[in-house]
PDB file of N, CA and C in Angstrom:
ATOM      1  N   UNK A1334     -10.437  -9.180  -5.933  1.00  0.00           N
ATOM      2  CA  UNK A1334     -11.521  -8.524  -5.239  1.00  0.00           C
ATOM      3  C   UNK A1334     -12.869  -8.841  -5.906  1.00  0.00           C
ATOM      4  N   UNK A1335     -12.874  -8.778  -7.210  1.00  0.00           N
ATOM      5  CA  UNK A1335     -14.111  -9.006  -7.950  1.00  0.00           C
ATOM      6  C   UNK A1335     -14.714 -10.365  -7.603  1.00  0.00           C
ATOM      7  N   UNK A1336     -13.859 -11.375  -7.449  1.00  0.00           N
ATOM      8  CA  UNK A1336     -14.339 -12.720  -7.156  1.00  0.00           C
ATOM      9  C   UNK A1336     -15.074 -12.739  -5.822  1.00  0.00           C
ATOM     10  N   UNK A1337     -14.577 -12.062  -4.821  1.00  0.00           N
ATOM     11  CA  UNK A1337     -15.217 -12.037  -3.512  1.00  0.00           C
ATOM     12  C   UNK A1337     -16.586 -11.364  -3.585  1.00  0.00           C
ATOM     13  N   UNK A1338     -16.690 -10.317  -4.345  1.00  0.00           N
ATOM     14  CA  UNK A1338     -17.983  -9.672  -4.539  1.00  0.00           C
ATOM     15  C   UNK A1338     -18.932 -10.616  -5.268  1.00  0.00           C
ATOM     16  N   UNK A1339     -18.437 -11.276  -6.279  1.00  0.00           N
ATOM     17  CA  UNK A1339     -19.277 -12.203  -7.037  1.00  0.00           C
ATOM     18  C   UNK A1339     -19.715 -13.366  -6.164  1.00  0.00           C
ATOM     19  N   UNK A1340     -18.828 -13.858  -5.310  1.00  0.00           N
ATOM     20  CA  UNK A1340     -19.197 -14.921  -4.373  1.00  0.00           C
ATOM     21  C   UNK A1340     -20.323 -14.469  -3.459  1.00  0.00           C
ATOM     22  N   UNK A1341     -20.238 -13.256  -3.003  1.00  0.00           N
ATOM     23  CA  UNK A1341     -21.280 -12.713  -2.126  1.00  0.00           C
ATOM     24  C   UNK A1341     -22.604 -12.606  -2.852  1.00  0.00           C
ATOM     25  N   UNK A1342     -22.576 -12.073  -4.058  1.00  0.00           N
ATOM     26  CA  UNK A1342     -23.811 -11.968  -4.846  1.00  0.00           C
ATOM     27  C   UNK A1342     -24.392 -13.353  -5.105  1.00  0.00           C
ATOM     28  N   UNK A1343     -23.546 -14.314  -5.397  1.00  0.00           N
ATOM     29  CA  UNK A1343     -24.030 -15.671  -5.650  1.00  0.00           C
ATOM     30  C   UNK A1343     -24.748 -16.248  -4.430  1.00  0.00           C
ATOM     31  N   UNK A1344     -24.185 -16.041  -3.251  1.00  0.00           N
ATOM     32  CA  UNK A1344     -24.825 -16.527  -2.028  1.00  0.00           C
ATOM     33  C   UNK A1344     -26.150 -15.810  -1.804  1.00  0.00           C
ATOM     34  N   UNK A1345     -26.146 -14.497  -1.975  1.00  0.00           N
ATOM     35  CA  UNK A1345     -27.381 -13.738  -1.781  1.00  0.00           C
ATOM     36  C   UNK A1345     -28.447 -14.149  -2.797  1.00  0.00           C
ATOM     37  N   UNK A1346     -28.026 -14.391  -4.011  1.00  0.00           N
ATOM     38  CA  UNK A1346     -28.964 -14.830  -5.052  1.00  0.00           C
ATOM     39  C   UNK A1346     -29.569 -16.182  -4.693  1.00  0.00           C
ATOM     40  N   UNK A1347     -28.744 -17.081  -4.203  1.00  0.00           N
ATOM     41  CA  UNK A1347     -29.223 -18.400  -3.803  1.00  0.00           C
ATOM     42  C   UNK A1347     -30.233 -18.284  -2.650  1.00  0.00           C
ATOM     43  N   UNK A1348     -29.917 -17.464  -1.670  1.00  0.00           N
ATOM     44  CA  UNK A1348     -30.853 -17.245  -0.560  1.00  0.00           C
ATOM     45  C   UNK A1348     -32.141 -16.603  -1.061  1.00  0.00           C
ATOM     46  N   UNK A1349     -31.991 -15.694  -1.985  1.00  0.00           N
ATOM     47  CA  UNK A1349     -33.150 -15.006  -2.569  1.00  0.00           C
ATOM     48  C   UNK A1349     -34.077 -16.004  -3.268  1.00  0.00           C
ATOM     49  N   UNK A1350     -33.491 -16.941  -3.976  1.00  0.00           N
ATOM     50  CA  UNK A1350     -34.284 -17.947  -4.691  1.00  0.00           C
ATOM     51  C   UNK A1350     -34.962 -18.917  -3.730  1.00  0.00           C
ATOM     52  N   UNK A1351     -34.361 -19.122  -2.591  1.00  0.00           N
ATOM     53  CA  UNK A1351     -34.921 -20.034  -1.602  1.00  0.00           C
ATOM     54  C   UNK A1351     -36.166 -19.446  -0.929  1.00  0.00           C
ATOM     55  N   UNK A1352     -36.182 -18.154  -0.753  1.00  0.00           N
ATOM     56  CA  UNK A1352     -37.302 -17.483  -0.070  1.00  0.00           C
ATOM     57  C   UNK A1352     -38.539 -17.483  -0.950  1.00  0.00           C
ATOM     58  N   UNK A1353     -39.677 -17.638  -0.305  1.00  0.00           N
ATOM     59  CA  UNK A1353     -40.936 -17.553  -1.047  1.00  0.00           C
ATOM     60  C   UNK A1353     -41.241 -16.109  -1.419  1.00  0.00           C
ATOM     61  N   UNK A1354     -40.910 -15.217  -0.513  1.00  0.00           N
ATOM     62  CA  UNK A1354     -41.056 -13.785  -0.800  1.00  0.00           C
ATOM     63  C   UNK A1354     -39.697 -13.281  -1.282  1.00  0.00           C
ATOM     64  N   UNK A1355     -39.665 -12.822  -2.477  1.00  0.00           N
ATOM     65  CA  UNK A1355     -38.406 -12.402  -3.090  1.00  0.00           C
ATOM     66  C   UNK A1355     -37.861 -11.155  -2.381  1.00  0.00           C
ATOM     67  N   UNK A1356     -36.594 -11.206  -2.023  1.00  0.00           N
ATOM     68  CA  UNK A1356     -35.923 -10.086  -1.357  1.00  0.00           C
ATOM     69  C   UNK A1356     -35.383  -9.110  -2.392  1.00  0.00           C
ATOM     70  N   UNK A1357     -34.751  -9.648  -3.438  1.00  0.00           N
ATOM     71  CA  UNK A1357     -34.165  -8.816  -4.495  1.00  0.00           C
ATOM     72  C   UNK A1357     -34.895  -9.063  -5.804  1.00  0.00           C
ATOM     73  N   UNK A1358     -35.151  -7.995  -6.509  1.00  0.00           N
ATOM     74  CA  UNK A1358     -35.704  -8.137  -7.854  1.00  0.00           C
ATOM     75  C   UNK A1358     -34.581  -8.557  -8.807  1.00  0.00           C
ATOM     76  N   UNK A1359     -34.957  -9.031  -9.958  1.00  0.00           N
ATOM     77  CA  UNK A1359     -33.969  -9.389 -10.969  1.00  0.00           C
ATOM     78  C   UNK A1359     -33.152  -8.162 -11.381  1.00  0.00           C
ATOM     79  N   UNK A1360     -33.813  -7.009 -11.434  1.00  0.00           N
ATOM     80  CA  UNK A1360     -33.113  -5.765 -11.776  1.00  0.00           C
ATOM     81  C   UNK A1360     -32.032  -5.428 -10.754  1.00  0.00           C
ATOM     82  N   UNK A1361     -32.344  -5.622  -9.478  1.00  0.00           N
ATOM     83  CA  UNK A1361     -31.349  -5.351  -8.433  1.00  0.00           C
ATOM     84  C   UNK A1361     -30.130  -6.260  -8.577  1.00  0.00           C
ATOM     85  N   UNK A1362     -30.381  -7.518  -8.843  1.00  0.00           N
ATOM     86  CA  UNK A1362     -29.276  -8.465  -9.005  1.00  0.00           C
ATOM     87  C   UNK A1362     -28.446  -8.139 -10.241  1.00  0.00           C
ATOM     88  N   UNK A1363     -29.100  -7.786 -11.321  1.00  0.00           N
ATOM     89  CA  UNK A1363     -28.374  -7.410 -12.542  1.00  0.00           C
ATOM     90  C   UNK A1363     -27.556  -6.139 -12.324  1.00  0.00           C
ATOM     91  N   UNK A1364     -28.137  -5.189 -11.609  1.00  0.00           N
ATOM     92  CA  UNK A1364     -27.402  -3.949 -11.325  1.00  0.00           C
ATOM     93  C   UNK A1364     -26.150  -4.242 -10.512  1.00  0.00           C
ATOM     94  N   UNK A1365     -26.266  -5.114  -9.529  1.00  0.00           N
ATOM     95  CA  UNK A1365     -25.093  -5.474  -8.733  1.00  0.00           C
ATOM     96  C   UNK A1365     -24.043  -6.179  -9.576  1.00  0.00           C
ATOM     97  N   UNK A1366     -24.470  -7.041 -10.461  1.00  0.00           N
ATOM     98  CA  UNK A1366     -23.501  -7.694 -11.347  1.00  0.00           C
ATOM     99  C   UNK A1366     -22.801  -6.687 -12.242  1.00  0.00           C
ATOM    100  N   UNK A1367     -23.530  -5.699 -12.724  1.00  0.00           N
ATOM    101  CA  UNK A1367     -22.913  -4.630 -13.520  1.00  0.00           C
ATOM    102  C   UNK A1367     -21.909  -3.852 -12.678  1.00  0.00           C
ATOM    103  N   UNK A1368     -22.276  -3.575 -11.440  1.00  0.00           N
ATOM    104  CA  UNK A1368     -21.367  -2.860 -10.541  1.00  0.00           C
ATOM    105  C   UNK A1368     -20.091  -3.659 -10.318  1.00  0.00           C
ATOM    106  N   UNK A1369     -20.250  -4.946 -10.137  1.00  0.00           N
ATOM    107  CA  UNK A1369     -19.083  -5.804  -9.913  1.00  0.00           C
ATOM    108  C   UNK A1369     -18.159  -5.789 -11.133  1.00  0.00           C
ATOM    109  N   UNK A1370     -18.741  -5.739 -12.307  1.00  0.00           N
ATOM    110  CA  UNK A1370     -17.924  -5.663 -13.522  1.00  0.00           C
ATOM    111  C   UNK A1370     -17.065  -4.402 -13.542  1.00  0.00           C
ATOM    112  N   UNK A1371     -17.514  -3.365 -12.881  1.00  0.00           N
ATOM    113  CA  UNK A1371     -16.758  -2.110 -12.829  1.00  0.00           C
ATOM    114  C   UNK A1371     -15.524  -2.205 -11.939  1.00  0.00           C
ATOM    115  N   UNK A1372     -15.461  -3.197 -11.086  1.00  0.00           N
ATOM    116  CA  UNK A1372     -14.344  -3.316 -10.145  1.00  0.00           C
ATOM    117  C   UNK A1372     -13.018  -3.480 -10.874  1.00  0.00           C
ATOM    118  N   UNK A1373     -13.008  -4.200 -11.968  1.00  0.00           N
ATOM    119  CA  UNK A1373     -11.766  -4.359 -12.744  1.00  0.00           C
ATOM    120  C   UNK A1373     -11.213  -3.006 -13.161  1.00  0.00           C
ATOM    121  N   UNK A1374     -12.092  -2.148 -13.616  1.00  0.00           N
ATOM    122  CA  UNK A1374     -11.671  -0.806 -14.037  1.00  0.00           C
ATOM    123  C   UNK A1374     -11.128  -0.009 -12.846  1.00  0.00           C
ATOM    124  N   UNK A1375     -11.777  -0.106 -11.726  1.00  0.00           N
ATOM    125  CA  UNK A1375     -11.325   0.616 -10.530  1.00  0.00           C
ATOM    126  C   UNK A1375      -9.947   0.113 -10.114  1.00  0.00           C
ATOM    127  N   UNK A1376      -9.756  -1.197 -10.139  1.00  0.00           N
ATOM    128  CA  UNK A1376      -8.447  -1.761  -9.778  1.00  0.00           C
ATOM    129  C   UNK A1376      -7.353  -1.311 -10.746  1.00  0.00           C
ATOM    130  N   UNK A1377      -7.669  -1.245 -12.017  1.00  0.00           N
ATOM    131  CA  UNK A1377      -6.692  -0.754 -13.002  1.00  0.00           C
ATOM    132  C   UNK A1377      -6.329   0.697 -12.723  1.00  0.00           C
ATOM    133  N   UNK A1378      -7.354   1.513 -12.441  1.00  0.00           N
ATOM    134  CA  UNK A1378      -7.092   2.925 -12.124  1.00  0.00           C
ATOM    135  C   UNK A1378      -6.237   3.048 -10.867  1.00  0.00           C
ATOM    136  N   UNK A1379      -6.502   2.201  -9.900  1.00  0.00           N
ATOM    137  CA  UNK A1379      -5.708   2.203  -8.667  1.00  0.00           C
ATOM    138  C   UNK A1379      -4.237   1.902  -8.980  1.00  0.00           C
ATOM    139  N   UNK A1380      -3.994   0.830  -9.716  1.00  0.00           N
ATOM    140  CA  UNK A1380      -2.622   0.437 -10.044  1.00  0.00           C
ATOM    141  C   UNK A1380      -1.896   1.520 -10.829  1.00  0.00           C
ATOM    142  N   UNK A1381      -2.587   2.112 -11.784  1.00  0.00           N
ATOM    143  CA  UNK A1381      -1.966   3.177 -12.586  1.00  0.00           C
ATOM    144  C   UNK A1381      -1.632   4.387 -11.725  1.00  0.00           C
ATOM    145  N   UNK A1382      -2.538   4.746 -10.845  1.00  0.00           N
ATOM    146  CA  UNK A1382      -2.323   5.922 -10.000  1.00  0.00           C
ATOM    147  C   UNK A1382      -1.172   5.697  -9.032  1.00  0.00           C
ATOM    148  N   UNK A1383      -1.129   4.532  -8.422  1.00  0.00           N
ATOM    149  CA  UNK A1383      -0.025   4.212  -7.511  1.00  0.00           C
ATOM    150  C   UNK A1383       1.304   4.195  -8.256  1.00  0.00           C
ATOM    151  N   UNK A1384       1.288   3.603  -9.433  1.00  0.00           N
ATOM    152  CA  UNK A1384       2.513   3.573 -10.229  1.00  0.00           C
ATOM    153  C   UNK A1384       2.985   4.994 -10.553  1.00  0.00           C
ATOM    154  N   UNK A1385       2.054   5.839 -10.928  1.00  0.00           N
ATOM    155  CA  UNK A1385       2.410   7.233 -11.218  1.00  0.00           C
ATOM    156  C   UNK A1385       2.978   7.924  -9.986  1.00  0.00           C
ATOM    157  N   UNK A1386       2.349   7.708  -8.855  1.00  0.00           N
ATOM    158  CA  UNK A1386       2.830   8.344  -7.622  1.00  0.00           C
ATOM    159  C   UNK A1386       4.204   7.809  -7.209  1.00  0.00           C
ATOM    160  N   UNK A1387       4.455   6.551  -7.465  1.00  0.00           N
ATOM    161  CA  UNK A1387       5.766   5.985  -7.140  1.00  0.00           C
ATOM    162  C   UNK A1387       6.868   6.556  -8.015  1.00  0.00           C
ATOM    163  N   UNK A1388       6.512   6.962  -9.227  1.00  0.00           N
ATOM    164  CA  UNK A1388       7.517   7.426 -10.187  1.00  0.00           C
ATOM    165  C   UNK A1388       7.476   8.927 -10.437  1.00  0.00           C
ATOM    166  N   UNK A1389       6.684   9.630  -9.707  1.00  0.00           N
ATOM    167  CA  UNK A1389       6.475  11.051  -9.973  1.00  0.00           C
ATOM    168  C   UNK A1389       7.657  11.887  -9.473  1.00  0.00           C
ATOM    169  N   UNK A1390       7.864  12.997 -10.117  1.00  0.00           N
ATOM    170  CA  UNK A1390       8.845  13.974  -9.648  1.00  0.00           C
ATOM    171  C   UNK A1390       8.303  14.595  -8.370  1.00  0.00           C
ATOM    172  N   UNK A1391       8.961  14.340  -7.270  1.00  0.00           N
ATOM    173  CA  UNK A1391       8.477  14.795  -5.956  1.00  0.00           C
ATOM    174  C   UNK A1391       8.463  16.320  -5.824  1.00  0.00           C
ATOM    175  N   UNK A1392       9.096  17.008  -6.745  1.00  0.00           N
ATOM    176  CA  UNK A1392       9.094  18.473  -6.734  1.00  0.00           C
ATOM    177  C   UNK A1392       7.916  19.059  -7.498  1.00  0.00           C
ATOM    178  N   UNK A1393       7.229  18.236  -8.244  1.00  0.00           N
ATOM    179  CA  UNK A1393       6.103  18.698  -9.057  1.00  0.00           C
ATOM    180  C   UNK A1393       4.816  18.639  -8.224  1.00  0.00           C
ATOM    181  N   UNK A1394       4.640  19.650  -7.418  1.00  0.00           N
ATOM    182  CA  UNK A1394       3.528  19.671  -6.471  1.00  0.00           C
ATOM    183  C   UNK A1394       2.165  19.598  -7.158  1.00  0.00           C
ATOM    184  N   UNK A1395       2.023  20.256  -8.283  1.00  0.00           N
ATOM    185  CA  UNK A1395       0.735  20.232  -8.982  1.00  0.00           C
ATOM    186  C   UNK A1395       0.384  18.818  -9.468  1.00  0.00           C
ATOM    187  N   UNK A1396       1.361  18.148 -10.022  1.00  0.00           N
ATOM    188  CA  UNK A1396       1.120  16.791 -10.508  1.00  0.00           C
ATOM    189  C   UNK A1396       0.864  15.825  -9.342  1.00  0.00           C
ATOM    190  N   UNK A1397       1.588  16.011  -8.267  1.00  0.00           N
ATOM    191  CA  UNK A1397       1.360  15.190  -7.077  1.00  0.00           C
ATOM    192  C   UNK A1397      -0.068  15.386  -6.569  1.00  0.00           C
ATOM    193  N   UNK A1398      -0.507  16.612  -6.519  1.00  0.00           N
ATOM    194  CA  UNK A1398      -1.877  16.883  -6.055  1.00  0.00           C
ATOM    195  C   UNK A1398      -2.905  16.230  -6.971  1.00  0.00           C
ATOM    196  N   UNK A1399      -2.693  16.319  -8.268  1.00  0.00           N
ATOM    197  CA  UNK A1399      -3.618  15.680  -9.218  1.00  0.00           C
ATOM    198  C   UNK A1399      -3.693  14.176  -8.977  1.00  0.00           C
ATOM    199  N   UNK A1400      -2.557  13.562  -8.798  1.00  0.00           N
ATOM    200  CA  UNK A1400      -2.531  12.108  -8.613  1.00  0.00           C
ATOM    201  C   UNK A1400      -3.112  11.707  -7.255  1.00  0.00           C
ATOM    202  N   UNK A1401      -2.882  12.511  -6.243  1.00  0.00           N
ATOM    203  CA  UNK A1401      -3.491  12.226  -4.940  1.00  0.00           C
ATOM    204  C   UNK A1401      -5.014  12.346  -5.003  1.00  0.00           C
ATOM    205  N   UNK A1402      -5.486  13.309  -5.760  1.00  0.00           N
ATOM    206  CA  UNK A1402      -6.935  13.441  -5.954  1.00  0.00           C
ATOM    207  C   UNK A1402      -7.454  12.233  -6.729  1.00  0.00           C
ATOM    208  N   UNK A1403      -6.717  11.795  -7.737  1.00  0.00           N
ATOM    209  CA  UNK A1403      -7.102  10.580  -8.468  1.00  0.00           C
ATOM    210  C   UNK A1403      -7.179   9.384  -7.518  1.00  0.00           C
ATOM    211  N   UNK A1404      -6.203   9.266  -6.645  1.00  0.00           N
ATOM    212  CA  UNK A1404      -6.190   8.167  -5.682  1.00  0.00           C
ATOM    213  C   UNK A1404      -7.393   8.260  -4.741  1.00  0.00           C
ATOM    214  N   UNK A1405      -7.685   9.452  -4.315  1.00  0.00           N
ATOM    215  CA  UNK A1405      -8.863   9.677  -3.464  1.00  0.00           C
ATOM    216  C   UNK A1405     -10.139   9.218  -4.180  1.00  0.00           C
ATOM    217  N   UNK A1406     -10.268   9.548  -5.441  1.00  0.00           N
ATOM    218  CA  UNK A1406     -11.455   9.168  -6.209  1.00  0.00           C
ATOM    219  C   UNK A1406     -11.545   7.649  -6.398  1.00  0.00           C
ATOM    220  N   UNK A1407     -10.414   7.023  -6.597  1.00  0.00           N
ATOM    221  CA  UNK A1407     -10.397   5.566  -6.721  1.00  0.00           C
ATOM    222  C   UNK A1407     -10.895   4.942  -5.415  1.00  0.00           C
ATOM    223  N   UNK A1408     -10.387   5.424  -4.301  1.00  0.00           N
ATOM    224  CA  UNK A1408     -10.836   4.888  -3.015  1.00  0.00           C
ATOM    225  C   UNK A1408     -12.321   5.165  -2.790  1.00  0.00           C
ATOM    226  N   UNK A1409     -12.782   6.299  -3.234  1.00  0.00           N
ATOM    227  CA  UNK A1409     -14.219   6.590  -3.125  1.00  0.00           C
ATOM    228  C   UNK A1409     -15.043   5.580  -3.912  1.00  0.00           C
ATOM    229  N   UNK A1410     -14.550   5.192  -5.070  1.00  0.00           N
ATOM    230  CA  UNK A1410     -15.247   4.178  -5.872  1.00  0.00           C
ATOM    231  C   UNK A1410     -15.234   2.813  -5.186  1.00  0.00           C
ATOM    232  N   UNK A1411     -14.109   2.467  -4.580  1.00  0.00           N
ATOM    233  CA  UNK A1411     -14.056   1.211  -3.824  1.00  0.00           C
ATOM    234  C   UNK A1411     -15.061   1.236  -2.668  1.00  0.00           C
ATOM    235  N   UNK A1412     -15.083   2.329  -1.950  1.00  0.00           N
ATOM    236  CA  UNK A1412     -16.002   2.471  -0.819  1.00  0.00           C
ATOM    237  C   UNK A1412     -17.439   2.338  -1.291  1.00  0.00           C
ATOM    238  N   UNK A1413     -17.765   2.967  -2.404  1.00  0.00           N
ATOM    239  CA  UNK A1413     -19.122   2.878  -2.933  1.00  0.00           C
ATOM    240  C   UNK A1413     -19.474   1.420  -3.226  1.00  0.00           C
ATOM    241  N   UNK A1414     -18.540   0.672  -3.802  1.00  0.00           N
ATOM    242  CA  UNK A1414     -18.788  -0.737  -4.104  1.00  0.00           C
ATOM    243  C   UNK A1414     -19.088  -1.518  -2.820  1.00  0.00           C
ATOM    244  N   UNK A1415     -18.280  -1.289  -1.807  1.00  0.00           N
ATOM    245  CA  UNK A1415     -18.508  -1.972  -0.537  1.00  0.00           C
ATOM    246  C   UNK A1415     -19.845  -1.567   0.083  1.00  0.00           C
ATOM    247  N   UNK A1416     -20.180  -0.310  -0.008  1.00  0.00           N
ATOM    248  CA  UNK A1416     -21.459   0.154   0.539  1.00  0.00           C
ATOM    249  C   UNK A1416     -22.644  -0.491  -0.173  1.00  0.00           C
ATOM    250  N   UNK A1417     -22.546  -0.638  -1.484  1.00  0.00           N
ATOM    251  CA  UNK A1417     -23.626  -1.288  -2.228  1.00  0.00           C
ATOM    252  C   UNK A1417     -23.808  -2.732  -1.776  1.00  0.00           C
ATOM    253  N   UNK A1418     -22.694  -3.440  -1.635  1.00  0.00           N
ATOM    254  CA  UNK A1418     -22.758  -4.820  -1.188  1.00  0.00           C
ATOM    255  C   UNK A1418     -23.290  -4.890   0.238  1.00  0.00           C
ATOM    256  N   UNK A1419     -22.853  -3.984   1.062  1.00  0.00           N
ATOM    257  CA  UNK A1419     -23.302  -3.932   2.448  1.00  0.00           C
ATOM    258  C   UNK A1419     -24.814  -3.725   2.520  1.00  0.00           C
ATOM    259  N   UNK A1420     -25.335  -2.873   1.681  1.00  0.00           N
ATOM    260  CA  UNK A1420     -26.786  -2.632   1.643  1.00  0.00           C
ATOM    261  C   UNK A1420     -27.542  -3.887   1.203  1.00  0.00           C
ATOM    262  N   UNK A1421     -26.994  -4.606   0.257  1.00  0.00           N
ATOM    263  CA  UNK A1421     -27.631  -5.853  -0.187  1.00  0.00           C
ATOM    264  C   UNK A1421     -27.689  -6.856   0.972  1.00  0.00           C
ATOM    265  N   UNK A1422     -26.606  -6.973   1.691  1.00  0.00           N
ATOM    266  CA  UNK A1422     -26.561  -7.909   2.820  1.00  0.00           C
ATOM    267  C   UNK A1422     -27.539  -7.476   3.911  1.00  0.00           C
ATOM    268  N   UNK A1423     -27.567  -6.201   4.221  1.00  0.00           N
ATOM    269  CA  UNK A1423     -28.507  -5.709   5.241  1.00  0.00           C
ATOM    270  C   UNK A1423     -29.953  -5.971   4.831  1.00  0.00           C
ATOM    271  N   UNK A1424     -30.240  -5.822   3.565  1.00  0.00           N
ATOM    272  CA  UNK A1424     -31.595  -6.076   3.085  1.00  0.00           C
ATOM    273  C   UNK A1424     -31.960  -7.545   3.286  1.00  0.00           C
ATOM    274  N   UNK A1425     -31.027  -8.433   2.985  1.00  0.00           N
ATOM    275  CA  UNK A1425     -31.289  -9.855   3.184  1.00  0.00           C
ATOM    276  C   UNK A1425     -31.490 -10.146   4.668  1.00  0.00           C
ATOM    277  N   UNK A1426     -30.690  -9.569   5.507  1.00  0.00           N
ATOM    278  CA  UNK A1426     -30.833  -9.772   6.951  1.00  0.00           C
ATOM    279  C   UNK A1426     -32.224  -9.348   7.413  1.00  0.00           C
ATOM    280  N   UNK A1427     -32.661  -8.222   6.933  1.00  0.00           N
ATOM    281  CA  UNK A1427     -33.952  -7.691   7.391  1.00  0.00           C
ATOM    282  C   UNK A1427     -35.152  -8.471   6.850  1.00  0.00           C
ATOM    283  N   UNK A1428     -34.992  -9.159   5.725  1.00  0.00           N
ATOM    284  CA  UNK A1428     -36.125  -9.819   5.083  1.00  0.00           C
ATOM    285  C   UNK A1428     -36.091 -11.346   5.160  1.00  0.00           C
ATOM    286  N   UNK A1429     -34.974 -11.920   5.522  1.00  0.00           N
ATOM    287  CA  UNK A1429     -34.845 -13.366   5.418  1.00  0.00           C
ATOM    288  C   UNK A1429     -35.624 -14.118   6.502  1.00  0.00           C
ATOM    289  N   UNK A1430     -35.515 -13.627   7.701  1.00  0.00           N
ATOM    290  CA  UNK A1430     -36.120 -14.345   8.813  1.00  0.00           C
ATOM    291  C   UNK A1430     -37.640 -14.373   8.694  1.00  0.00           C
ATOM    292  N   UNK A1431     -38.204 -15.525   8.940  1.00  0.00           N
ATOM    293  CA  UNK A1431     -39.659 -15.661   8.873  1.00  0.00           C
ATOM    294  C   UNK A1431     -40.273 -14.984  10.079  1.00  0.00           C
ATOM    295  N   UNK A1432     -41.386 -14.356   9.839  1.00  0.00           N
ATOM    296  CA  UNK A1432     -42.036 -13.633  10.931  1.00  0.00           C
ATOM    297  C   UNK A1432     -43.115 -14.441  11.569  1.00  0.00           C
TER     298      UNK A1432
END
């Protein structure tokens, strides 16, 4: 997953450099790269949570609820990552075309 995000940032960065009017600041690009670095951690948390849910005592309702909440939070983090990338793409769309 991280590679696909990085590929997207690379394309956006290249388009950004091509434009005379800069669409993204260097800070924005660095922030996105930092966000992408977080994806590895999110994927690890996802794998651990799924593994726990696969091996959990199905009678332990409290533990199941905790792990389901963990899974929910992991998905929320994934969604946030996609939303950030989506916003970057929308910004390029709105600024790229010459007026």
